[in-house]
Coordinates of C-alpha atoms in Angstrom, one line a residue:
Chain A
M1 CA 103.7 -1.5 -17.0
K2 CA 103.0 -4.1 -19.6
E3 CA 104.7 -7.4 -19.2
T4 CA 107.8 -7.8 -21.3
L5 CA 107.4 -10.2 -24.1
L6 CA 108.8 -13.7 -23.6
S7 CA 111.2 -14.3 -26.5
N8 CA 110.7 -17.3 -28.8
C9 CA 114.1 -18.6 -27.7
E10 CA 113.2 -18.7 -24.0
R11 CA 109.8 -20.3 -24.7
D12 CA 111.3 -23.0 -26.9
F13 CA 114.0 -23.7 -24.4
L14 CA 111.6 -23.9 -21.4
L15 CA 109.2 -26.3 -23.3
Q16 CA 112.1 -28.4 -24.4
A17 CA 113.5 -28.6 -20.9
I18 CA 110.1 -29.5 -19.5
A19 CA 109.8 -32.2 -22.0
E20 CA 113.1 -33.6 -20.8
K21 CA 111.8 -33.3 -17.2
K22 CA 114.3 -30.6 -16.4
R23 CA 113.6 -27.4 -14.6
L24 CA 115.5 -24.2 -14.6
D25 CA 116.7 -24.3 -11.1
G26 CA 117.5 -28.0 -10.9
R27 CA 114.3 -29.2 -9.2
Q28 CA 112.5 -32.4 -10.1
T29 CA 109.0 -32.0 -11.6
Y30 CA 107.1 -32.5 -8.4
D31 CA 109.5 -30.6 -6.1
Y32 CA 108.6 -27.5 -4.2
R33 CA 111.1 -24.7 -3.7
K34 CA 112.5 -24.0 -0.3
M35 CA 109.8 -22.7 2.0
K36 CA 110.5 -20.5 5.0
I37 CA 107.9 -19.2 7.5
T38 CA 108.7 -16.4 10.0
F39 CA 106.5 -14.5 12.3
G40 CA 106.4 -10.8 13.2
T41 CA 106.2 -9.4 16.7
D42 CA 102.5 -9.0 16.7
Y43 CA 100.2 -12.0 16.9
G44 CA 98.8 -12.8 13.6
C45 CA 101.6 -11.5 11.4
C46 CA 103.6 -13.9 9.3
F47 CA 105.9 -13.9 6.3
V48 CA 106.1 -16.9 4.0
D49 CA 108.9 -17.3 1.4
L50 CA 108.8 -19.9 -1.3
G51 CA 112.0 -19.5 -3.2
K52 CA 111.9 -15.9 -4.2
T53 CA 108.2 -15.5 -3.9
R54 CA 107.5 -13.6 -0.7
V55 CA 104.2 -12.9 0.9
M56 CA 103.1 -11.3 4.2
A57 CA 99.8 -11.9 6.0
Q58 CA 98.2 -10.0 8.8
V59 CA 95.2 -10.9 10.8
S60 CA 93.2 -8.3 12.8
C61 CA 89.8 -8.3 14.5
E62 CA 87.1 -5.9 15.6
L63 CA 83.7 -6.1 17.1
V64 CA 80.9 -5.3 14.8
A65 CA 77.2 -5.9 14.3
P66 CA 76.5 -9.2 12.6
K67 CA 74.8 -9.7 9.2
E68 CA 71.0 -9.6 9.3
S69 CA 70.7 -13.1 7.8
R70 CA 73.2 -14.7 10.2
P71 CA 72.9 -13.1 13.7
N72 CA 74.9 -15.9 15.3
E73 CA 77.9 -16.0 13.2
G74 CA 81.0 -13.9 13.0
I75 CA 82.4 -12.4 9.8
M76 CA 85.5 -13.2 7.9
F77 CA 87.0 -11.0 5.4
F78 CA 89.9 -11.8 3.1
N79 CA 91.9 -9.4 0.9
I80 CA 95.0 -10.0 -1.2
E81 CA 96.9 -6.9 -2.3
L82 CA 99.1 -7.0 -5.4
S83 CA 101.4 -3.9 -5.2
P84 CA 104.0 -2.7 -7.7
M85 CA 106.6 -3.8 -5.2
A86 CA 105.9 -7.4 -6.1
S87 CA 106.3 -7.0 -9.9
P88 CA 106.5 -4.1 -12.3
T89 CA 103.4 -5.6 -14.1
F90 CA 101.2 -4.9 -11.1
E91 CA 99.6 -1.6 -11.1
Q92 CA 98.6 0.2 -7.9
G93 CA 94.9 0.7 -7.3
R94 CA 93.8 -1.2 -10.4
Q95 CA 91.9 -4.4 -9.9
S96 CA 93.7 -6.6 -12.4
E97 CA 92.3 -10.0 -13.5
L98 CA 94.9 -11.8 -11.5
S99 CA 94.0 -10.1 -8.3
V100 CA 90.3 -10.8 -8.7
K101 CA 91.1 -14.5 -9.4
L102 CA 93.3 -14.8 -6.4
N103 CA 90.8 -13.1 -4.1
R104 CA 88.0 -15.3 -5.2
Q105 CA 90.1 -18.5 -4.9
L106 CA 91.3 -17.6 -1.4
E107 CA 87.8 -16.7 -0.2
R108 CA 86.3 -19.8 -1.6
C109 CA 89.0 -22.1 -0.2
L110 CA 89.0 -20.6 3.3
R111 CA 85.5 -19.7 3.9
N112 CA 83.7 -22.6 2.4
S113 CA 85.9 -25.2 3.9
K114 CA 84.8 -23.9 7.3
C115 CA 88.3 -24.0 8.7
I116 CA 87.2 -21.4 11.2
D117 CA 84.0 -22.0 13.2
T118 CA 82.2 -18.8 12.7
E119 CA 79.6 -19.5 15.4
S120 CA 82.3 -19.3 18.1
L121 CA 83.1 -15.8 16.9
C122 CA 79.8 -14.6 18.3
V123 CA 79.8 -12.5 21.4
V124 CA 76.3 -11.2 21.8
S125 CA 73.9 -12.8 19.5
G126 CA 72.4 -10.3 17.1
E127 CA 74.4 -7.4 18.4
K128 CA 78.1 -8.0 18.5
V129 CA 80.3 -10.4 16.7
W130 CA 84.0 -10.6 15.8
K131 CA 84.9 -9.6 12.4
I132 CA 88.2 -11.2 11.5
R133 CA 90.1 -9.7 8.6
V134 CA 93.0 -11.3 6.8
D135 CA 95.2 -9.1 4.7
V136 CA 97.7 -10.7 2.4
H137 CA 100.3 -8.5 0.8
V138 CA 102.4 -9.9 -2.0
L139 CA 106.0 -8.6 -1.6
N140 CA 107.7 -10.4 -4.4
H141 CA 106.2 -12.3 -7.3
D142 CA 108.2 -15.2 -8.6
G143 CA 105.4 -17.6 -9.5
N144 CA 102.9 -19.6 -7.6
L145 CA 101.2 -16.7 -5.7
M146 CA 98.1 -18.7 -4.8
D147 CA 99.9 -21.3 -2.8
V148 CA 102.0 -18.9 -0.8
A149 CA 99.0 -16.6 -0.2
S150 CA 96.9 -19.5 1.2
I151 CA 99.7 -20.8 3.4
A152 CA 100.4 -17.4 4.7
A153 CA 96.7 -16.8 5.5
I154 CA 96.3 -20.1 7.3
T155 CA 99.5 -19.6 9.2
A156 CA 98.5 -16.1 10.3
L157 CA 95.2 -17.4 11.4
C158 CA 96.8 -20.1 13.5
H159 CA 99.2 -17.6 15.0
F160 CA 96.5 -15.0 15.8
R161 CA 95.3 -14.5 19.4
R162 CA 91.8 -13.2 19.8
P163 CA 91.2 -10.8 22.6
D164 CA 89.2 -12.0 25.6
V165 CA 85.8 -10.6 26.1
S166 CA 83.9 -10.2 29.3
I167 CA 80.2 -9.4 29.3
Q168 CA 78.5 -7.8 32.3
G169 CA 74.9 -7.1 31.6
D170 CA 74.9 -4.8 28.6
E171 CA 78.6 -3.9 28.8
V172 CA 81.1 -5.7 26.8
T173 CA 84.7 -5.2 27.8
V174 CA 87.6 -6.3 25.7
V175 CA 90.7 -7.4 27.4
S176 CA 94.0 -7.4 25.6
P177 CA 95.1 -10.6 24.0
K178 CA 96.5 -13.1 26.4
E179 CA 97.9 -16.5 26.2
K180 CA 94.6 -18.0 25.3
W181 CA 95.1 -20.2 22.4
D182 CA 92.5 -19.8 19.6
E183 CA 90.5 -22.9 20.3
R184 CA 89.4 -23.6 16.8
Y185 CA 92.7 -24.6 15.4
P186 CA 91.9 -24.2 11.7
S187 CA 92.4 -27.5 10.0
S188 CA 95.1 -26.5 7.7
D189 CA 94.1 -26.0 4.1
H190 CA 96.5 -25.7 1.4
V191 CA 96.0 -24.8 -2.2
F192 CA 98.2 -26.5 -4.6
F193 CA 99.2 -25.1 -7.9
L194 CA 99.8 -27.7 -10.5
S195 CA 100.4 -26.3 -13.9
F196 CA 100.2 -28.1 -17.2
C197 CA 102.4 -27.4 -20.2
R198 CA 101.1 -29.3 -23.2
T199 CA 101.0 -32.8 -21.7
Y200 CA 103.5 -32.3 -18.9
L201 CA 102.7 -31.6 -15.3
L202 CA 104.7 -29.3 -13.1
V203 CA 104.3 -28.5 -9.4
D204 CA 105.1 -25.0 -8.1
P205 CA 106.0 -23.2 -11.3
C206 CA 108.4 -20.2 -11.1
E207 CA 107.4 -17.1 -12.9
R208 CA 108.9 -18.0 -16.3
E209 CA 107.4 -21.4 -16.2
E210 CA 104.0 -19.8 -15.5
R211 CA 104.2 -17.8 -18.6
V212 CA 104.7 -20.8 -20.7
M213 CA 102.0 -22.9 -19.2
D214 CA 98.8 -23.9 -20.9
G215 CA 96.6 -24.5 -18.0
L216 CA 96.3 -24.7 -14.3
L217 CA 94.8 -27.0 -11.8
M218 CA 94.4 -25.7 -8.2
I219 CA 93.5 -28.2 -5.5
A220 CA 92.7 -27.1 -1.9
M221 CA 93.1 -29.9 0.5
N222 CA 93.3 -30.2 4.3
K223 CA 95.4 -32.4 6.4
H224 CA 92.7 -35.0 6.7
R225 CA 93.1 -35.6 3.0
E226 CA 89.7 -34.1 2.2
I227 CA 89.6 -32.0 -0.9
C228 CA 88.0 -28.6 -0.2
S229 CA 88.0 -27.2 -3.7
I230 CA 89.3 -27.9 -7.1
Q231 CA 89.6 -25.4 -9.9
S232 CA 90.8 -25.9 -13.3
S233 CA 91.5 -23.0 -15.7
G234 CA 93.1 -22.6 -19.0
G235 CA 90.9 -24.9 -20.9
I236 CA 93.0 -28.0 -20.7
M237 CA 91.3 -31.3 -21.0
L238 CA 92.2 -33.6 -18.1
L239 CA 91.5 -37.3 -17.8
K240 CA 90.2 -38.8 -14.6
E241 CA 93.4 -40.6 -13.9
Q242 CA 95.4 -37.3 -14.2
V243 CA 93.1 -35.7 -11.7
M244 CA 93.5 -38.6 -9.3
R245 CA 97.3 -38.4 -9.7
C246 CA 97.2 -34.8 -9.0
S247 CA 95.2 -35.2 -5.8
K248 CA 97.6 -37.9 -4.7
I249 CA 100.6 -35.5 -5.2
A250 CA 98.6 -32.9 -3.3
S251 CA 98.0 -35.1 -0.3
V252 CA 101.7 -35.8 0.0
K253 CA 102.6 -32.2 -0.2
V254 CA 99.9 -31.2 2.3
S255 CA 101.4 -33.4 5.0
E256 CA 104.9 -32.0 4.4
I257 CA 103.7 -28.4 4.6
T258 CA 101.5 -29.0 7.6
E259 CA 104.5 -30.4 9.4
L260 CA 106.6 -27.4 8.5
L261 CA 103.8 -25.0 9.6
I262 CA 103.3 -26.7 13.0
K263 CA 107.1 -26.7 13.6
A264 CA 107.3 -23.0 12.8
L265 CA 104.4 -22.3 15.2
E266 CA 106.1 -24.3 17.9
N267 CA 109.4 -22.6 17.5
D268 CA 107.7 -19.2 17.7
K269 CA 105.7 -20.1 20.8
K270 CA 108.8 -21.4 22.5
A271 CA 110.8 -18.2 21.7
R272 CA 108.0 -16.0 23.0
K273 CA 107.7 -18.0 26.2
E274 CA 111.4 -17.8 26.9
G275 CA 111.1 -14.1 26.5
G276 CA 113.6 -14.1 23.7
R277 CA 113.3 -11.6 21.0
C278 CA 111.1 -12.6 18.2
G279 CA 109.9 -11.0 15.2
F280 CA 110.8 -10.2 11.6
A281 CA 113.9 -8.2 12.4
E282 CA 115.4 -11.2 14.3
S283 CA 114.8 -13.6 11.4
M284 CA 117.0 -11.6 9.1
P285 CA 120.6 -12.7 9.0
Q286 CA 123.1 -10.1 10.1
E287 CA 126.0 -9.0 7.9
R288 CA 125.0 -11.1 5.0
I289 CA 124.2 -10.3 1.5
T290 CA 120.5 -10.6 1.0
A291 CA 120.1 -9.2 -2.6
L292 CA 121.3 -10.8 -5.8
K293 CA 121.9 -14.0 -3.8
F294 CA 121.3 -17.4 -5.2
E295 CA 120.3 -20.3 -2.9
E296 CA 122.4 -23.4 -3.3
T297 CA 120.5 -25.5 -5.8
S298 CA 121.4 -29.0 -6.6
V299 CA 121.7 -29.2 -10.3
E300 CA 121.8 -32.6 -11.8
M301 CA 125.2 -33.5 -13.2
T302 CA 124.5 -37.1 -14.2
D303 CA 123.8 -36.4 -17.8
V304 CA 126.9 -34.4 -18.2
A305 CA 129.0 -37.3 -16.9
E306 CA 127.4 -39.5 -19.4
R307 CA 128.8 -37.6 -22.3
A308 CA 132.3 -38.0 -21.0
S309 CA 131.9 -41.7 -20.6
D310 CA 130.3 -41.9 -24.1
V311 CA 133.5 -40.4 -25.4
V312 CA 135.6 -42.9 -23.6
Q313 CA 133.5 -45.8 -24.7
G314 CA 133.5 -44.7 -28.2
A315 CA 137.2 -45.3 -28.2
E316 CA 138.8 -48.7 -28.7
A317 CA 138.6 -50.9 -25.7
P318 CA 141.9 -51.0 -23.9
P319 CA 143.9 -54.2 -23.9
L320 CA 143.0 -56.7 -21.2
M321 CA 146.6 -57.7 -20.9
V322 CA 148.5 -56.4 -18.0
P323 CA 151.9 -55.3 -18.8
S324 CA 154.4 -57.6 -17.4
P325 CA 156.6 -56.4 -14.7
V326 CA 160.1 -55.2 -15.4
V327 CA 162.7 -56.5 -13.1
P328 CA 165.7 -54.1 -13.1
V329 CA 167.3 -55.7 -10.1
P330 CA 166.5 -59.1 -8.4
G331 CA 164.0 -58.5 -5.7
V332 CA 162.6 -55.2 -7.2
G333 CA 159.8 -55.2 -9.8
Q334 CA 158.2 -52.4 -11.8
V335 CA 154.8 -52.6 -13.2
G336 CA 153.1 -50.3 -15.7
L337 CA 155.0 -47.1 -15.2
G338 CA 154.3 -46.1 -18.7
L339 CA 157.9 -45.5 -19.5
Q340 CA 158.7 -48.9 -20.8
N341 CA 157.0 -50.1 -23.9
T342 CA 156.3 -53.8 -23.4
W343 CA 155.1 -54.5 -26.9
G344 CA 157.4 -55.9 -29.4
L345 CA 156.2 -53.7 -32.3
E346 CA 157.9 -50.3 -32.1
E347 CA 158.5 -47.2 -34.3
E348 CA 156.2 -47.6 -37.3
D349 CA 153.2 -48.2 -35.0
D350 CA 154.1 -45.2 -33.0
D351 CA 154.0 -43.0 -36.1
E352 CA 150.6 -44.4 -37.0
E353 CA 149.4 -43.5 -33.6
E354 CA 150.6 -39.9 -33.9
E355 CA 148.8 -39.4 -37.2
A356 CA 145.6 -40.9 -35.8
E357 CA 145.8 -38.4 -32.9
E358 CA 146.3 -35.4 -35.1
C359 CA 143.4 -36.3 -37.3
A360 CA 141.3 -36.5 -34.0
N361 CA 139.9 -39.7 -35.2
R362 CA 139.1 -41.7 -32.2
G363 CA 137.6 -44.6 -34.1
E364 CA 140.8 -45.4 -36.0
E365 CA 142.9 -48.1 -34.5
G366 CA 146.3 -47.5 -33.1
E367 CA 148.4 -49.7 -31.0
E368 CA 147.5 -49.1 -27.4
K369 CA 150.2 -48.8 -24.9
V370 CA 149.0 -48.5 -21.3
T371 CA 145.3 -48.2 -20.3
K372 CA 145.7 -44.9 -18.4
M373 CA 147.5 -43.1 -21.2
E374 CA 144.8 -44.1 -23.7
V375 CA 142.0 -42.7 -21.6
E376 CA 143.9 -39.5 -21.1
R377 CA 144.5 -39.1 -24.8
H378 CA 140.8 -39.5 -25.5
K379 CA 139.9 -36.9 -22.9
K380 CA 142.4 -34.5 -24.4
D381 CA 140.9 -35.1 -27.9
A382 CA 137.4 -34.4 -26.5
S383 CA 138.5 -31.2 -24.8
R384 CA 140.4 -30.0 -27.9
E385 CA 137.4 -30.6 -30.0
G386 CA 135.3 -28.8 -27.5
Q387 CA 137.5 -25.8 -27.8
F388 CA 137.1 -25.5 -31.5
T389 CA 133.3 -25.4 -31.4
Chain B
M1 CA 143.2 17.1 -7.1
S2 CA 144.2 14.1 -9.1
S3 CA 146.6 13.2 -6.3
A4 CA 143.7 13.3 -3.9
L5 CA 141.7 11.1 -6.2
R6 CA 144.6 8.7 -6.6
D7 CA 145.0 8.3 -2.9
R8 CA 141.4 7.2 -2.5
T9 CA 141.3 4.8 -5.4
G10 CA 140.0 1.5 -4.3
E11 CA 138.0 2.9 -1.4
V12 CA 134.3 2.7 -1.0
L13 CA 132.7 6.2 -1.5
L14 CA 129.2 7.4 -1.0
P15 CA 127.2 10.0 -2.8
G16 CA 128.0 13.4 -1.4
D17 CA 131.7 12.8 -1.0
E18 CA 133.6 15.5 -2.8
F19 CA 137.0 16.3 -4.0
S20 CA 138.1 19.9 -4.3
F21 CA 141.3 21.8 -4.9
D22 CA 143.4 21.9 -1.7
T23 CA 144.6 25.3 -0.7
D24 CA 148.1 23.9 -0.1
D25 CA 148.5 22.4 -3.6
T26 CA 151.8 23.9 -4.5
I27 CA 152.5 25.1 -8.0
S28 CA 156.0 25.6 -8.9
L29 CA 156.8 29.1 -10.0
T30 CA 159.9 28.4 -12.0
G31 CA 159.2 25.3 -14.1
P32 CA 156.5 24.9 -16.8
V33 CA 153.2 24.2 -15.3
K34 CA 150.8 21.9 -17.2
P35 CA 147.2 22.1 -16.4
E36 CA 146.2 18.8 -14.9
K37 CA 143.3 17.2 -16.6
V38 CA 141.0 14.6 -14.9
V39 CA 138.5 12.7 -16.9
C40 CA 135.4 11.8 -14.9
G41 CA 133.6 8.6 -15.8
P42 CA 130.2 7.4 -14.6
G43 CA 129.3 8.2 -11.1
L44 CA 131.5 11.3 -10.8
R45 CA 130.1 14.8 -11.6
R46 CA 131.7 18.2 -11.8
S47 CA 129.9 21.1 -10.1
G48 CA 131.7 24.3 -10.2
D49 CA 135.3 23.6 -9.1
R50 CA 134.4 20.5 -7.1
L51 CA 134.1 16.9 -8.1
L52 CA 131.1 15.2 -6.5
V53 CA 130.5 11.5 -6.2
C54 CA 126.9 10.7 -7.2
K55 CA 126.8 6.9 -7.0
S56 CA 128.0 4.7 -4.2
G57 CA 130.7 2.3 -5.1
V58 CA 134.4 1.8 -5.4
L59 CA 136.6 4.5 -7.0
R60 CA 138.6 3.1 -9.9
H61 CA 141.5 4.6 -11.8
K62 CA 143.0 4.0 -15.2
P63 CA 146.2 5.8 -15.9
P64 CA 146.9 8.4 -17.0
N65 CA 144.0 10.4 -15.8
M66 CA 140.6 8.5 -16.0
F67 CA 138.5 8.0 -12.8
W68 CA 135.1 6.4 -12.3
M69 CA 132.8 4.9 -9.7
D70 CA 132.4 1.1 -10.0
S71 CA 128.8 0.5 -8.7
Q72 CA 126.4 -2.4 -8.8
Q73 CA 122.9 -2.2 -10.2
R74 CA 120.4 -4.3 -12.1
R75 CA 118.5 -1.6 -13.9
Y76 CA 119.9 -0.7 -17.2
V77 CA 120.2 2.9 -18.4
P78 CA 121.0 3.1 -22.2
A79 CA 124.3 4.6 -23.2
K80 CA 125.5 5.3 -26.7
G81 CA 127.7 2.6 -28.2
E82 CA 126.9 -0.1 -25.8
T83 CA 125.9 -3.5 -27.3
I84 CA 122.8 -5.1 -25.8
I85 CA 120.5 -8.1 -26.3
G86 CA 116.9 -7.0 -27.1
I87 CA 113.6 -8.7 -27.7
V88 CA 111.6 -7.6 -30.7
T89 CA 108.1 -6.8 -29.5
V90 CA 106.4 -4.9 -32.4
K91 CA 107.0 -5.1 -36.1
S92 CA 105.3 -2.1 -37.7
G93 CA 106.1 -0.9 -41.2
D94 CA 109.7 0.1 -41.4
V95 CA 110.6 0.0 -37.7
F96 CA 110.9 -2.7 -35.1
K97 CA 110.3 -1.9 -31.5
V98 CA 112.8 -3.6 -29.2
D99 CA 112.6 -4.2 -25.5
F100 CA 115.9 -4.1 -23.8
G101 CA 114.8 -3.7 -20.1
G102 CA 114.8 0.0 -20.0
S103 CA 112.1 2.5 -19.3
E104 CA 110.9 2.6 -22.8
Q105 CA 111.4 0.5 -25.9
A106 CA 114.0 1.3 -28.5
S107 CA 113.4 1.6 -32.2
L108 CA 115.4 -0.4 -34.8
S109 CA 115.0 0.4 -38.4
Y110 CA 114.8 -2.5 -40.8
L111 CA 117.5 -0.9 -42.9
A112 CA 120.0 -1.1 -40.1
F113 CA 121.1 -4.6 -40.9
E114 CA 123.9 -5.7 -43.0
G115 CA 122.9 -6.1 -46.6
A116 CA 119.4 -4.8 -46.1
T117 CA 117.7 -2.8 -48.8
K118 CA 114.2 -1.8 -49.4
R119 CA 113.6 -4.9 -51.5
N120 CA 115.7 -7.2 -49.4
R121 CA 114.2 -7.1 -45.9
P122 CA 115.8 -8.8 -42.9
N123 CA 114.1 -11.9 -41.6
V124 CA 113.1 -10.7 -38.1
Q125 CA 110.0 -12.0 -36.3
V126 CA 108.3 -10.7 -33.1
G127 CA 109.9 -12.5 -30.2
D128 CA 113.3 -12.8 -31.8
L129 CA 116.5 -11.9 -30.0
V130 CA 118.7 -9.2 -31.5
F131 CA 122.2 -8.2 -30.6
S132 CA 122.6 -4.6 -31.5
Q133 CA 124.2 -1.3 -30.3
F134 CA 122.8 2.0 -29.4
L135 CA 123.0 4.7 -32.0
L136 CA 121.2 7.3 -29.9
A137 CA 120.6 7.1 -26.2
N138 CA 119.5 10.3 -24.6
Q139 CA 117.4 10.6 -21.6
D140 CA 114.9 12.9 -23.5
M141 CA 114.5 10.9 -26.7
E142 CA 113.5 7.5 -27.7
P143 CA 116.6 5.3 -27.9
E144 CA 117.7 4.0 -31.3
L145 CA 119.4 0.8 -32.1
V146 CA 121.4 -0.4 -35.1
C147 CA 122.8 -3.8 -36.1
V148 CA 125.6 -2.5 -38.2
D149 CA 128.7 -0.6 -37.2
S150 CA 129.7 2.7 -38.8
S151 CA 131.2 1.0 -41.9
G152 CA 128.1 -1.0 -42.6
R153 CA 129.3 -4.4 -41.5
A154 CA 127.4 -6.6 -39.0
N155 CA 130.4 -7.3 -36.8
G156 CA 128.6 -10.1 -34.9
M157 CA 125.4 -8.2 -34.5
G158 CA 121.9 -9.1 -35.7
V159 CA 119.3 -11.7 -35.0
F160 CA 120.4 -14.8 -33.2
G161 CA 119.4 -17.5 -30.8
G162 CA 117.8 -20.8 -31.4
G163 CA 118.1 -23.4 -28.7
G164 CA 119.8 -21.3 -26.1
L165 CA 118.7 -19.9 -22.7
L166 CA 118.3 -16.1 -22.0
F167 CA 118.7 -15.0 -18.4
T168 CA 119.4 -11.8 -16.5
V169 CA 122.3 -10.9 -14.2
S170 CA 123.5 -7.7 -12.6
L171 CA 125.3 -5.2 -14.8
G172 CA 128.4 -5.5 -12.8
L173 CA 128.8 -9.1 -13.7
V174 CA 128.5 -8.5 -17.4
R175 CA 131.1 -5.8 -17.2
R176 CA 133.4 -8.2 -15.4
L177 CA 132.8 -10.8 -18.0
L178 CA 133.6 -8.3 -20.8
T179 CA 137.0 -7.2 -19.5
P180 CA 139.8 -8.3 -21.7
H181 CA 141.3 -11.1 -19.6
S182 CA 138.3 -12.0 -17.6
E183 CA 138.9 -14.6 -14.9
I184 CA 135.4 -15.8 -14.8
L185 CA 135.4 -16.5 -18.6
S186 CA 138.7 -18.4 -18.5
D187 CA 137.4 -20.5 -15.6
L188 CA 134.2 -21.1 -17.6
K189 CA 136.1 -22.1 -20.7
Q190 CA 137.7 -25.0 -18.9
L191 CA 134.4 -26.4 -17.9
F192 CA 132.2 -26.9 -20.9
P193 CA 132.4 -25.6 -24.5
C194 CA 129.6 -23.1 -25.0
E195 CA 128.4 -20.2 -26.9
L196 CA 127.8 -17.0 -24.9
V197 CA 126.4 -13.7 -25.9
M198 CA 126.6 -10.9 -23.4
G199 CA 124.4 -7.9 -23.5
M200 CA 125.4 -4.9 -21.4
N201 CA 121.8 -4.6 -20.3
G202 CA 122.4 -7.5 -18.0
R203 CA 121.1 -10.2 -20.3
L204 CA 123.1 -13.2 -21.2
W205 CA 122.4 -15.9 -23.7
V206 CA 124.1 -19.2 -23.4
K207 CA 124.0 -22.3 -25.6
S208 CA 125.9 -25.5 -25.0
C209 CA 126.0 -29.0 -26.3
S210 CA 123.2 -30.4 -24.3
L211 CA 120.3 -28.9 -22.4
Q212 CA 121.7 -30.0 -19.1
Q213 CA 125.0 -28.2 -19.7
T214 CA 123.2 -25.1 -20.7
L215 CA 121.2 -25.1 -17.4
V216 CA 124.4 -25.7 -15.4
I217 CA 126.2 -22.8 -17.0
S218 CA 123.3 -20.4 -16.5
N219 CA 123.0 -21.4 -12.9
L220 CA 126.7 -21.0 -12.4
L221 CA 126.8 -17.5 -13.9
Q222 CA 123.8 -16.3 -12.0
S223 CA 125.2 -17.5 -8.7
C224 CA 128.8 -16.2 -9.1
D225 CA 127.4 -12.7 -9.1
T226 CA 128.0 -12.2 -5.4
M227 CA 130.9 -14.6 -4.9
T228 CA 134.5 -13.7 -4.2
A229 CA 137.0 -15.1 -6.6
Q230 CA 138.0 -17.8 -4.2
Q231 CA 134.5 -19.0 -3.7
R232 CA 133.9 -19.0 -7.4
R233 CA 136.9 -21.1 -8.2
E234 CA 135.9 -23.5 -5.5
L235 CA 132.4 -23.8 -7.0
F236 CA 133.7 -24.3 -10.5
R237 CA 136.1 -27.0 -9.3
R238 CA 133.3 -28.8 -7.6
V239 CA 131.3 -28.7 -10.8
A240 CA 134.2 -29.9 -12.9
Q241 CA 134.7 -32.8 -10.5
G242 CA 131.0 -33.7 -10.6
A243 CA 131.0 -33.7 -14.3
L244 CA 134.0 -35.7 -15.1

């Protein structure tokens, strides 16, 4: 299905919001959405959620003959599947431009960065090596697929347990995967999506923001703050300082995400050791609505408050004088109840005030009575005006 | 049968539940007998002498004799007479193609605007939002839209929208907003002044005094889809306190 056209109204609104540094769901410009990592019952299966974008990665392995040119190294194979489940614009079976781009980027980032030591995948040199296959399935597309796919691939690789192999002469026996931890803990790589709209930089765009963006900068960095790959697409011209700034942002995010990843792996390991049930089914909340649900987002309310205070400030300043206490009975005083008018000037000023109110002219002067009532009246005026728009 | 239906009003029913004439429905032999008429709305279907439920949801009743299933979905199926928000995708000759979120695009003739003649064409660009109603909405034919009512007046329909935000919600929420004395709308009115256009295809367009308020309102409406009335009032109250 072809993508539905983005209306002019939405495009203008999004660009204007970005210019004012506001995002649709209340995030700051450099904020990530809420990330959640869960594991399946098998080793090597993991689900990663980033806001509404959802991706599943599965790692599997088999013994094969190695490549002719590299008899000592194992083989790694990556595959990203974009199915129509993720978005109506993805077609089954057809290699779209996006899927080619994602596949290339994932391969380049994970293979060339040598996050897995392929030499240790060798079993019998020249004859049998491990072929590790990482399949990434996109379950829901709400922007920033590259990031989530790379995090899912890395997490699945960390979670995976390779079966033990014992060699006796010419025989190679494979024992089922045990507790042996995969020694080469892949130094976590993360790809970061930084999108540019005109001259504004956004991190982690959601789907609508992606459609409005001009260009894209992807930085793959590991936790030792080494850049593994940078790719810029969309034809935007970037200055050196901008690229430096982006890499600094990326390094901050890498440490956060690596922490989250390690914590998730620890939790899962603990759960398995205790013999508790683990897996995808356990991570789903019971008896809760899971569709059409909105996560609690903190939407900034500060500007809205400013308008109200602007209204109040636009009014005349209240008098600094404190109304003098009324003493009905010796020993008892009454201050500022609002019932007693302590000003000497009476009726004619009252009428003036009524007129001023009816014209909804806050700027006109009127005699002020008590501070509180003044503020209330202005609020009432503002809300009345609001109702007429 | 209408008594059986009335008994189960407000219950959750699933597709496959049926209503049939009970054998011990008594008909008086002496007095005049009026044939009882039951009007079936969406989600109920007659097959033979049985009434079948074909959508899961809550059974609703409007006196004197109208029954329908109130169900929740996000996918819009066009129906004649409903007003929707569409996006103009193609402008070709005399006809605009409008995308409204359905399985195919609807056609909108350039003459179907108020005051449009062959010489005086309406000012519609690709990517504009139009508020229009369905003239023809069959499952076998391409849907047709018009921006005038039967007497030739616009009645609020036509091209709109500069400066607002368009977003999608479920169809049930839009129907709730469109009821005559909608609670959600009255709660919203007390928060911020805003302009709201509701399309029955699940699209809402909102515009308020400032960008921030527009974002707040759109987030509020999207999140009160699955909230009970109590939770929603609580949320609105928190927002109101935060604002003022």
